[in-house]
mmCIF file of C-alpha atoms and ligand atoms in Angstrom:
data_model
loop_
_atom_site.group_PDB
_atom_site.id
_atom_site.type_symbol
_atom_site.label_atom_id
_atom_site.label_comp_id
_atom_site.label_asym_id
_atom_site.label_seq_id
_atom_site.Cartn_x
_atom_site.Cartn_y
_atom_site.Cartn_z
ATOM 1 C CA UNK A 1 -8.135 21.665 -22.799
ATOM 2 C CA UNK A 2 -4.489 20.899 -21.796
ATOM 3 C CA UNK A 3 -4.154 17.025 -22.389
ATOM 4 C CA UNK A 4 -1.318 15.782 -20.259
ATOM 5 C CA UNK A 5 -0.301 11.541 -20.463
ATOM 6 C CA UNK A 6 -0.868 11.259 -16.413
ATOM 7 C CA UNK A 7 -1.456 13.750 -13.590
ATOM 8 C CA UNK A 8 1.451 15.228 -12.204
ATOM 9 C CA UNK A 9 1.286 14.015 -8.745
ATOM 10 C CA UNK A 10 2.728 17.044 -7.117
ATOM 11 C CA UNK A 11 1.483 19.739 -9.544
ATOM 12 C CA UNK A 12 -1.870 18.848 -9.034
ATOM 13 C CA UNK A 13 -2.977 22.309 -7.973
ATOM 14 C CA UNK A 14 -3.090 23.310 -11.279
ATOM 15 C CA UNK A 15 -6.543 24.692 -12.158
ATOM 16 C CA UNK A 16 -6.126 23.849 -15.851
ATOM 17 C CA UNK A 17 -8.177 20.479 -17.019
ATOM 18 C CA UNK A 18 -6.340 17.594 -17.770
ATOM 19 C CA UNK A 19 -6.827 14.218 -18.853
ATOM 20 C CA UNK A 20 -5.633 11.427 -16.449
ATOM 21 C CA UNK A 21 -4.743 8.477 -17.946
ATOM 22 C CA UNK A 22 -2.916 6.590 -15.111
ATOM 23 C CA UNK A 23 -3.921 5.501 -11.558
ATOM 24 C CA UNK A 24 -1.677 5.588 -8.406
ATOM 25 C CA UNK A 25 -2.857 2.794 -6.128
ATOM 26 C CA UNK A 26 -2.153 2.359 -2.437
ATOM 27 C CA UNK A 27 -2.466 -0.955 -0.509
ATOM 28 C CA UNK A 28 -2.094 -0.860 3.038
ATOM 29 C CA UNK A 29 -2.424 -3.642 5.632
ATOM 30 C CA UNK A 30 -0.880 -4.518 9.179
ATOM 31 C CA UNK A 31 2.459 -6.667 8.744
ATOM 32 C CA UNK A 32 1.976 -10.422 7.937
ATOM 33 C CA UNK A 33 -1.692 -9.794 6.562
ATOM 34 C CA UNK A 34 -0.599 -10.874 3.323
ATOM 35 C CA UNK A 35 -0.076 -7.722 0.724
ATOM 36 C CA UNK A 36 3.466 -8.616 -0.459
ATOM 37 C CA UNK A 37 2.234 -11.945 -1.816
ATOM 38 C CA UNK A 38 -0.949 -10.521 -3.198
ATOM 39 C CA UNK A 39 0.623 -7.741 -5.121
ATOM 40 C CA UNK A 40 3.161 -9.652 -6.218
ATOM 41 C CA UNK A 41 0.420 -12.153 -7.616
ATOM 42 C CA UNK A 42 -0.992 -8.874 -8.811
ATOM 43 C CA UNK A 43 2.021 -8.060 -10.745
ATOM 44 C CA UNK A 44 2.450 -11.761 -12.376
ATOM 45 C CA UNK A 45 2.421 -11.187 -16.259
ATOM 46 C CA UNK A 46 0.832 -7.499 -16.022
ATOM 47 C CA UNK A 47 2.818 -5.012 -18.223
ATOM 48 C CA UNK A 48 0.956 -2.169 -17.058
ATOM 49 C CA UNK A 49 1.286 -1.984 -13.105
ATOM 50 C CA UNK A 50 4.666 -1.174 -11.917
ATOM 51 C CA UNK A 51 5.096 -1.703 -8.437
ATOM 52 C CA UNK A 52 7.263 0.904 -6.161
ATOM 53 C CA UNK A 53 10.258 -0.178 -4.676
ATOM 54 C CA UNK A 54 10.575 1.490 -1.401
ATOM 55 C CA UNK A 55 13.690 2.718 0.619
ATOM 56 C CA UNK A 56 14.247 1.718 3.803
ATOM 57 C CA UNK A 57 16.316 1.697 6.586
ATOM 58 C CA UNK A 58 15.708 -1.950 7.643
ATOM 59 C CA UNK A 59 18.219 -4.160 7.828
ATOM 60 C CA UNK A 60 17.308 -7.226 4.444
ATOM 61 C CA UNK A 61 15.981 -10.666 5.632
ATOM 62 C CA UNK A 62 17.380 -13.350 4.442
ATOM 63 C CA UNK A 63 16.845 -13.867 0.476
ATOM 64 C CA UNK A 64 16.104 -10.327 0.247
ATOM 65 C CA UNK A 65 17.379 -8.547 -2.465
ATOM 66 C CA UNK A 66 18.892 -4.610 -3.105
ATOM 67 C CA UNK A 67 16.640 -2.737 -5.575
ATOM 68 C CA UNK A 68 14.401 -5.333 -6.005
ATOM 69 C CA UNK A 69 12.637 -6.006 -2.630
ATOM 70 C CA UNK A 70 13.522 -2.711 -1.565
ATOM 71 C CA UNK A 71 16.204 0.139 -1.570
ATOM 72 C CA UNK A 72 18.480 -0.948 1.592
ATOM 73 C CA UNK A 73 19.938 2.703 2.840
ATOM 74 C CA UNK A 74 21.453 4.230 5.869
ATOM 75 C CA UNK A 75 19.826 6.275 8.114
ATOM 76 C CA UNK A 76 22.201 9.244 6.731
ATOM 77 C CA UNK A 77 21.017 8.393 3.327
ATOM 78 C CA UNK A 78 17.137 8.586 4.030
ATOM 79 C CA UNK A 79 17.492 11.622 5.852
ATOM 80 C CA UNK A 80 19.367 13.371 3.094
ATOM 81 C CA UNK A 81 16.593 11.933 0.831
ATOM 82 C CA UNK A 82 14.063 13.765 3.056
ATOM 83 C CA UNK A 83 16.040 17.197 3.141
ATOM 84 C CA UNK A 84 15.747 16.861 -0.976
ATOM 85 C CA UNK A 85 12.484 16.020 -0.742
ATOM 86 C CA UNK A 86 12.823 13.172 -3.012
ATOM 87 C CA UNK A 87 10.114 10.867 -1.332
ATOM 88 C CA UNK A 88 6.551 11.341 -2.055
ATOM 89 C CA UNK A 89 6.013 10.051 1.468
ATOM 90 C CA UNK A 90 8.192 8.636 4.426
ATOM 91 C CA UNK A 91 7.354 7.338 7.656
ATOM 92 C CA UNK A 92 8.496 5.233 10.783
ATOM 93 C CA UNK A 93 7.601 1.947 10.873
ATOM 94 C CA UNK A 94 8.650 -0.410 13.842
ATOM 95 C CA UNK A 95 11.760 1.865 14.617
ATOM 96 C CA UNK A 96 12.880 1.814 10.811
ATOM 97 C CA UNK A 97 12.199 4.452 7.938
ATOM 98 C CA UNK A 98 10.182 3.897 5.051
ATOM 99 C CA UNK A 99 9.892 6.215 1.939
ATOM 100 C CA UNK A 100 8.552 6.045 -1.789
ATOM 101 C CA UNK A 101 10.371 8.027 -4.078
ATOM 102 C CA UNK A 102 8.942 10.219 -6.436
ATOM 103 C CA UNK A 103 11.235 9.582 -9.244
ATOM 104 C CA UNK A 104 10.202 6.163 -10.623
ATOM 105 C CA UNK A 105 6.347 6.795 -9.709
ATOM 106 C CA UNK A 106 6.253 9.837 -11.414
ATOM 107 C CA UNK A 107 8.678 8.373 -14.652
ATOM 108 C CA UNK A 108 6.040 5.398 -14.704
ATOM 109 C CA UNK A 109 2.839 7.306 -14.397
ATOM 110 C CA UNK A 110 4.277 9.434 -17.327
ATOM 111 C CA UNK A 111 4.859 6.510 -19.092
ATOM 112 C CA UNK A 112 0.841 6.113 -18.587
ATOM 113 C CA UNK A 113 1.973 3.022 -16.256
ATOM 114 C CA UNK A 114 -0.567 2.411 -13.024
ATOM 115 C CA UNK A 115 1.861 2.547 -9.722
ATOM 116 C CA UNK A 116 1.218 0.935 -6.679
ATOM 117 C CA UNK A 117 3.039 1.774 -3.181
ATOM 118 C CA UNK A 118 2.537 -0.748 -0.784
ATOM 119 C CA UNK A 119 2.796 1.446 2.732
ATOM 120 C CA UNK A 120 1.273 2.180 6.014
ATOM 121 C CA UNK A 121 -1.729 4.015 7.046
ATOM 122 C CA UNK A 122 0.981 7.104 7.682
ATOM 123 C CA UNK A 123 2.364 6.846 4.315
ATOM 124 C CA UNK A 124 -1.619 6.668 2.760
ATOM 125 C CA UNK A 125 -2.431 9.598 4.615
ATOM 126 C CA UNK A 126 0.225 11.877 3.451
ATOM 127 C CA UNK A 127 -0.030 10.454 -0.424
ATOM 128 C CA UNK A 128 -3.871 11.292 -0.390
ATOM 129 C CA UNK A 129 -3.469 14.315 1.037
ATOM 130 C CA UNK A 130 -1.346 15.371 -1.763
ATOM 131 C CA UNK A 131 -2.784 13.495 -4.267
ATOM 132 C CA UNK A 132 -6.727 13.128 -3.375
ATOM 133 C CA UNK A 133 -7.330 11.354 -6.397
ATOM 134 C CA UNK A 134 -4.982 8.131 -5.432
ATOM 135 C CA UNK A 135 -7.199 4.866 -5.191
ATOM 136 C CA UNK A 136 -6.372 3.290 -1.614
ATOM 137 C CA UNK A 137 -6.967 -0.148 -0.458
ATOM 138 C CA UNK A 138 -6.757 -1.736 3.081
ATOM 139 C CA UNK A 139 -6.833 -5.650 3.511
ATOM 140 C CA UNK A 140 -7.676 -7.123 6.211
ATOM 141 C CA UNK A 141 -6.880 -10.598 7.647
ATOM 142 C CA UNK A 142 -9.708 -13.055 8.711
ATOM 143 C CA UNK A 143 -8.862 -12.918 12.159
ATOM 144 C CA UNK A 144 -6.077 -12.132 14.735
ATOM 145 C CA UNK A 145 -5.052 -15.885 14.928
ATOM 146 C CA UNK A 146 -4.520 -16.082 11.104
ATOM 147 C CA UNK A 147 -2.317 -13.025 11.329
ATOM 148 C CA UNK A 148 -0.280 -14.022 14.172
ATOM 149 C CA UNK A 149 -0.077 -17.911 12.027
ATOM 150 C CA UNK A 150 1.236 -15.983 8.946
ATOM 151 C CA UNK A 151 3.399 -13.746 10.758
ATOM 152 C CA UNK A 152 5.111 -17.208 12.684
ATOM 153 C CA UNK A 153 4.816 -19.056 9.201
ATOM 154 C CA UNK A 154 7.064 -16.873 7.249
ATOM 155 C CA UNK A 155 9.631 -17.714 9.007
ATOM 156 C CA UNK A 156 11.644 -14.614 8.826
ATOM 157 C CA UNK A 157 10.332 -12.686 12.096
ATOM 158 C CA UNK A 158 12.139 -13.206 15.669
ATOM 159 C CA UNK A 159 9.571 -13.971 18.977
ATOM 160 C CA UNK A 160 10.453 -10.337 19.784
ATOM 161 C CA UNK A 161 9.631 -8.785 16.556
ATOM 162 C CA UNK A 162 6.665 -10.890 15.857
ATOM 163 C CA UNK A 163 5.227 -9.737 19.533
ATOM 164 C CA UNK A 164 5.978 -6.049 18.184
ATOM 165 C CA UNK A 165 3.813 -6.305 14.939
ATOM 166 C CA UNK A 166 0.904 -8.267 16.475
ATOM 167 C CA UNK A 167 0.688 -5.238 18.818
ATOM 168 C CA UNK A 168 0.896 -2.917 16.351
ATOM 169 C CA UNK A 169 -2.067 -4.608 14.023
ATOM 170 C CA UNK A 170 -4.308 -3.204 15.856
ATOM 171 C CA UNK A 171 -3.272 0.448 15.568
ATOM 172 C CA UNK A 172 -2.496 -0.186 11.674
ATOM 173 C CA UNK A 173 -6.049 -1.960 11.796
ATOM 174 C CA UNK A 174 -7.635 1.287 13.072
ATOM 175 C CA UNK A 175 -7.353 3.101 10.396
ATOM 176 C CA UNK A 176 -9.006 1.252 7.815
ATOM 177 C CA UNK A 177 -11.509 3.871 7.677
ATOM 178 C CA UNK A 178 -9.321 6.324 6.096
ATOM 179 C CA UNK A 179 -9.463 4.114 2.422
ATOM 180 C CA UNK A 180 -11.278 3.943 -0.304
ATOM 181 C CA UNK A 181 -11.850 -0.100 -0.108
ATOM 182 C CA UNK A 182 -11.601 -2.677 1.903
ATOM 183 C CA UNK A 183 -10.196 -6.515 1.110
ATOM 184 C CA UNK A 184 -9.946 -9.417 3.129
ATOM 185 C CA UNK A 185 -7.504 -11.581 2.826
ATOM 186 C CA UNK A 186 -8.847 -15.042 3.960
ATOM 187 C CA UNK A 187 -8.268 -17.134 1.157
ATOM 188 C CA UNK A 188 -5.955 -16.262 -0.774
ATOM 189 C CA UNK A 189 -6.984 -16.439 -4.363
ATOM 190 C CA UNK A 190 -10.334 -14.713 -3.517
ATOM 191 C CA UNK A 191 -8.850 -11.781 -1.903
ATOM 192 C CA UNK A 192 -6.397 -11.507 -5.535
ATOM 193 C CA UNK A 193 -9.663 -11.862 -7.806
ATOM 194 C CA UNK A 194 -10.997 -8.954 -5.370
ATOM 195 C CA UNK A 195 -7.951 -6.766 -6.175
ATOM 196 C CA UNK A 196 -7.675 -7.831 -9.854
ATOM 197 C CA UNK A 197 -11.632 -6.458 -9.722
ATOM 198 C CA UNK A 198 -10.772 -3.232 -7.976
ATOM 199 C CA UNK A 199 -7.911 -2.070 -9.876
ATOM 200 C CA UNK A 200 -9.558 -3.167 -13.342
ATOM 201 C CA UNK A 201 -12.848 -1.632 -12.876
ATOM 202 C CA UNK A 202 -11.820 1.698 -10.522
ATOM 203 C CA UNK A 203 -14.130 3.809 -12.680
ATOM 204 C CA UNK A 204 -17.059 2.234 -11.412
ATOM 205 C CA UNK A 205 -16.062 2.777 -7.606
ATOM 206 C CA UNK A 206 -19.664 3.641 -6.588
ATOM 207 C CA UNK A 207 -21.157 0.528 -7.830
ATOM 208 C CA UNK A 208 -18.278 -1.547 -6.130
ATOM 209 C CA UNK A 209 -19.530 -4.014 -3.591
ATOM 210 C CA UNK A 210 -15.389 -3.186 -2.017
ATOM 211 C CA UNK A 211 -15.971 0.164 -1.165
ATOM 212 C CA UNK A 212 -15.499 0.785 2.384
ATOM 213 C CA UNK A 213 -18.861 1.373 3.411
ATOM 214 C CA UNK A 214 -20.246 -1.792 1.867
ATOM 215 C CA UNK A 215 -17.647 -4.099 3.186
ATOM 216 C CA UNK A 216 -17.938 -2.518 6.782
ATOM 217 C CA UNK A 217 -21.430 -3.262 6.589
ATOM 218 C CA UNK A 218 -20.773 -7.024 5.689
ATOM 219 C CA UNK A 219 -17.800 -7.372 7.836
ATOM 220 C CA UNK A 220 -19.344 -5.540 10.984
ATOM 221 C CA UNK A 221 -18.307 -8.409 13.139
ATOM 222 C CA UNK A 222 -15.018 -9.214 11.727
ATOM 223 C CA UNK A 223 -13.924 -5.591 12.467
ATOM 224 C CA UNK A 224 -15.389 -5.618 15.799
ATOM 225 C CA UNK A 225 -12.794 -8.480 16.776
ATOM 226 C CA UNK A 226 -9.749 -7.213 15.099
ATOM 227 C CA UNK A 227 -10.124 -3.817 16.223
HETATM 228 N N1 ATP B 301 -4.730 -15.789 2.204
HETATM 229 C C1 ATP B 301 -3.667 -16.311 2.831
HETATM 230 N N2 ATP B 301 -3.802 -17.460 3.532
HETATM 231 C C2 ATP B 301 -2.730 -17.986 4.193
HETATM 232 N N3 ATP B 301 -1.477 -17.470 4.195
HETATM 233 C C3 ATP B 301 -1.305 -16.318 3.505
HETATM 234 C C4 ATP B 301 -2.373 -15.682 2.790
HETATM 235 N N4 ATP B 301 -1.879 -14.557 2.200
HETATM 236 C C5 ATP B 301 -0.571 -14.491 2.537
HETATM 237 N N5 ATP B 301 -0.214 -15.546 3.309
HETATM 238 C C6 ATP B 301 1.106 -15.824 3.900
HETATM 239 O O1 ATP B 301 1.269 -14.912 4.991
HETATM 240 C C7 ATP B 301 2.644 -14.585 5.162
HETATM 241 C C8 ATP B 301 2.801 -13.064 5.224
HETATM 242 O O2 ATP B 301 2.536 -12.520 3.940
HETATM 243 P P1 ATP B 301 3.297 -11.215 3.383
HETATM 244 O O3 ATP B 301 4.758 -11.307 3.651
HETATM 245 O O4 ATP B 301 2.832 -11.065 1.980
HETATM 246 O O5 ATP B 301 2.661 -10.107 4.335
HETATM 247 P P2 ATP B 301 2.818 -8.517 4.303
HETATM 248 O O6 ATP B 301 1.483 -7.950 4.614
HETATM 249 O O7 ATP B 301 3.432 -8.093 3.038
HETATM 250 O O8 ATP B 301 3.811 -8.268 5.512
HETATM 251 P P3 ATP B 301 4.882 -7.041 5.725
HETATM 252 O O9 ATP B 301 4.073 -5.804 5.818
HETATM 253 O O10 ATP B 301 5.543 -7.394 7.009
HETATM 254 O O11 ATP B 301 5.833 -7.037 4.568
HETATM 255 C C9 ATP B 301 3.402 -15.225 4.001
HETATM 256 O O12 ATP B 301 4.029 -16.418 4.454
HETATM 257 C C10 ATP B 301 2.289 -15.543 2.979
HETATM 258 O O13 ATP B 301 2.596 -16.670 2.188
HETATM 259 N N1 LIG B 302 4.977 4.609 4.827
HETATM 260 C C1 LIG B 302 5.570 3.544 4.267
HETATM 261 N N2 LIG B 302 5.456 2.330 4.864
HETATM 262 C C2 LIG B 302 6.022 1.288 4.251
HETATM 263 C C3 LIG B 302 6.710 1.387 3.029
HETATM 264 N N3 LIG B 302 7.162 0.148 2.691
HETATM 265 C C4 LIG B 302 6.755 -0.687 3.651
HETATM 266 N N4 LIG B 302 6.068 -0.010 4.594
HETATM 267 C C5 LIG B 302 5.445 -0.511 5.817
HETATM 268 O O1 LIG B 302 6.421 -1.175 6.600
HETATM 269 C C6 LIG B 302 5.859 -2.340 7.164
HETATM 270 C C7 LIG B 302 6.915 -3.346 7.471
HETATM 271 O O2 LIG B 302 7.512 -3.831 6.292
HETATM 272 P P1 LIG B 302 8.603 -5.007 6.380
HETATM 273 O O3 LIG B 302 9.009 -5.283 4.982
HETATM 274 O O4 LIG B 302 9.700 -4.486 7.241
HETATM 275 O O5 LIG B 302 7.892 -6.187 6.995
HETATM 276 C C8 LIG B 302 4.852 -2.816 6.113
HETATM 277 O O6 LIG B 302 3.788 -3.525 6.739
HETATM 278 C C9 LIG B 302 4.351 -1.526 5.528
HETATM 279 O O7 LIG B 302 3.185 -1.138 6.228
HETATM 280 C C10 LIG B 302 6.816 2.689 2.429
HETATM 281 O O8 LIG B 302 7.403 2.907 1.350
HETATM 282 N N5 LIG B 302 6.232 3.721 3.088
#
């Protein structure tokens, strides 16, 4: 048997058996639901959960910062990024690009470090599809008129741009079928003890009561509304 530290996430067709030792987690959830604030929560005091700082070619809000919020590049940039297929994923969210680059999730998941890439349904769907073995998460908020409060409470969103992402929820919403468990995020510090429980225990996935088919069971009204 070949023991290898983590999975190489993009030489994974390998037929020879290897030992993973690190987990690549996706959390995915329409804008203003809540996951920046959870995973950053998430990433309070935890040495071994490194967190993927995305390029994009979104203009920074206010207080945001270069390299640490996220990679702040021009179109040209992110296209050249593309052409050297340095992103494990891209995709185009309200008019902007997003992308996760391979380099740092790759270097941490080496490092036997569990990554998480906070992205759209678009950006899941390509990630799994590479890498079926990525745990994915969708949250969920408790209702349209708590999304729509959070997105106005922020405080960082124009009328204009707020209006955009409300319309979008729903389309982002649809596809919450496509992940291996589902979170809501009504308050806040149960919906973080609900992560803290998924990413901890991911082994025993098929005893989870967040696996997508139990929670759509539970939540069978909830979804009916938001979606
Ligand atoms: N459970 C909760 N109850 C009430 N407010 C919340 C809850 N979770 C997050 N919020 C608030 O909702 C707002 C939006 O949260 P956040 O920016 O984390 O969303 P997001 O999903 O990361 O959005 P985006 O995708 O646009 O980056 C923030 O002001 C945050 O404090
Ligand atoms: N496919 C990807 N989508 C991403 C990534 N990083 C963020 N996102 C998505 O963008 C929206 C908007 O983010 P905002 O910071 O402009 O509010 C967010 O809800 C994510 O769904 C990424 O690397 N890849």
């Amino acid at each position: 048997m070949i023991l290898i530290k983590s999975r190489d996430i993009f030489q994974n067709n390998d037929k020879k058996l290897y030992q993973i030792m690190s987990n690549l987690f996706i959390i995915a959830a329409p804008s203003g639901c809540g996951k920046t604030t959870l995973v950053d929560a998430l990433l309070n005091n935890s040495e071994h959960l490194y967190l993927s700082v995305t390029h994009t070619t979104r203009k920074p809000r206010v207080g945001e910062v270069d390299g640490v919020n996220y990679h702040f590049i021009s179109k040209t940039d992110f296209k050249k990024m593309i052409l050297n297929t340095e992103f494990v994923e891209h995709a185009e969210v309200f008019g902007n690009l997003y992308g996760s680059s391979r380099e740092k999730i790759q270097e941490n998941l080496n490092k036997n470090i569990d990554v998480i890439l906070e992205i759209d349904w678009q950006g899941a769907r390509q990630v799994k599809a590479n890498m079926p073995n990525a745990i994915s998460i969708f949250i969920l908020p408790p209702s349209k008129k708590s999304l729509l409060e959070r997105l106005k409470g922020r405080g960082q969103d124009d009328d204009e741009t707020i209006k955009n992402r409300m319309s979008d929820a729903e389309n982002q919403m649809k596809h919450y079928d496509e992940f291996d468990y589902l979170v809501i995020n009504d308050i806040f510090e149960d919906a973080l003890s609900n992560l803290k429980t998924i990413i901890h225990n991911n082994e025993n996935f098929n005893k989870s009561e967040f696996k997508l088919e139990k929670q759509v069971l539970r939540h069978k009204y909830l979804l009916k509304e938001l979606i």
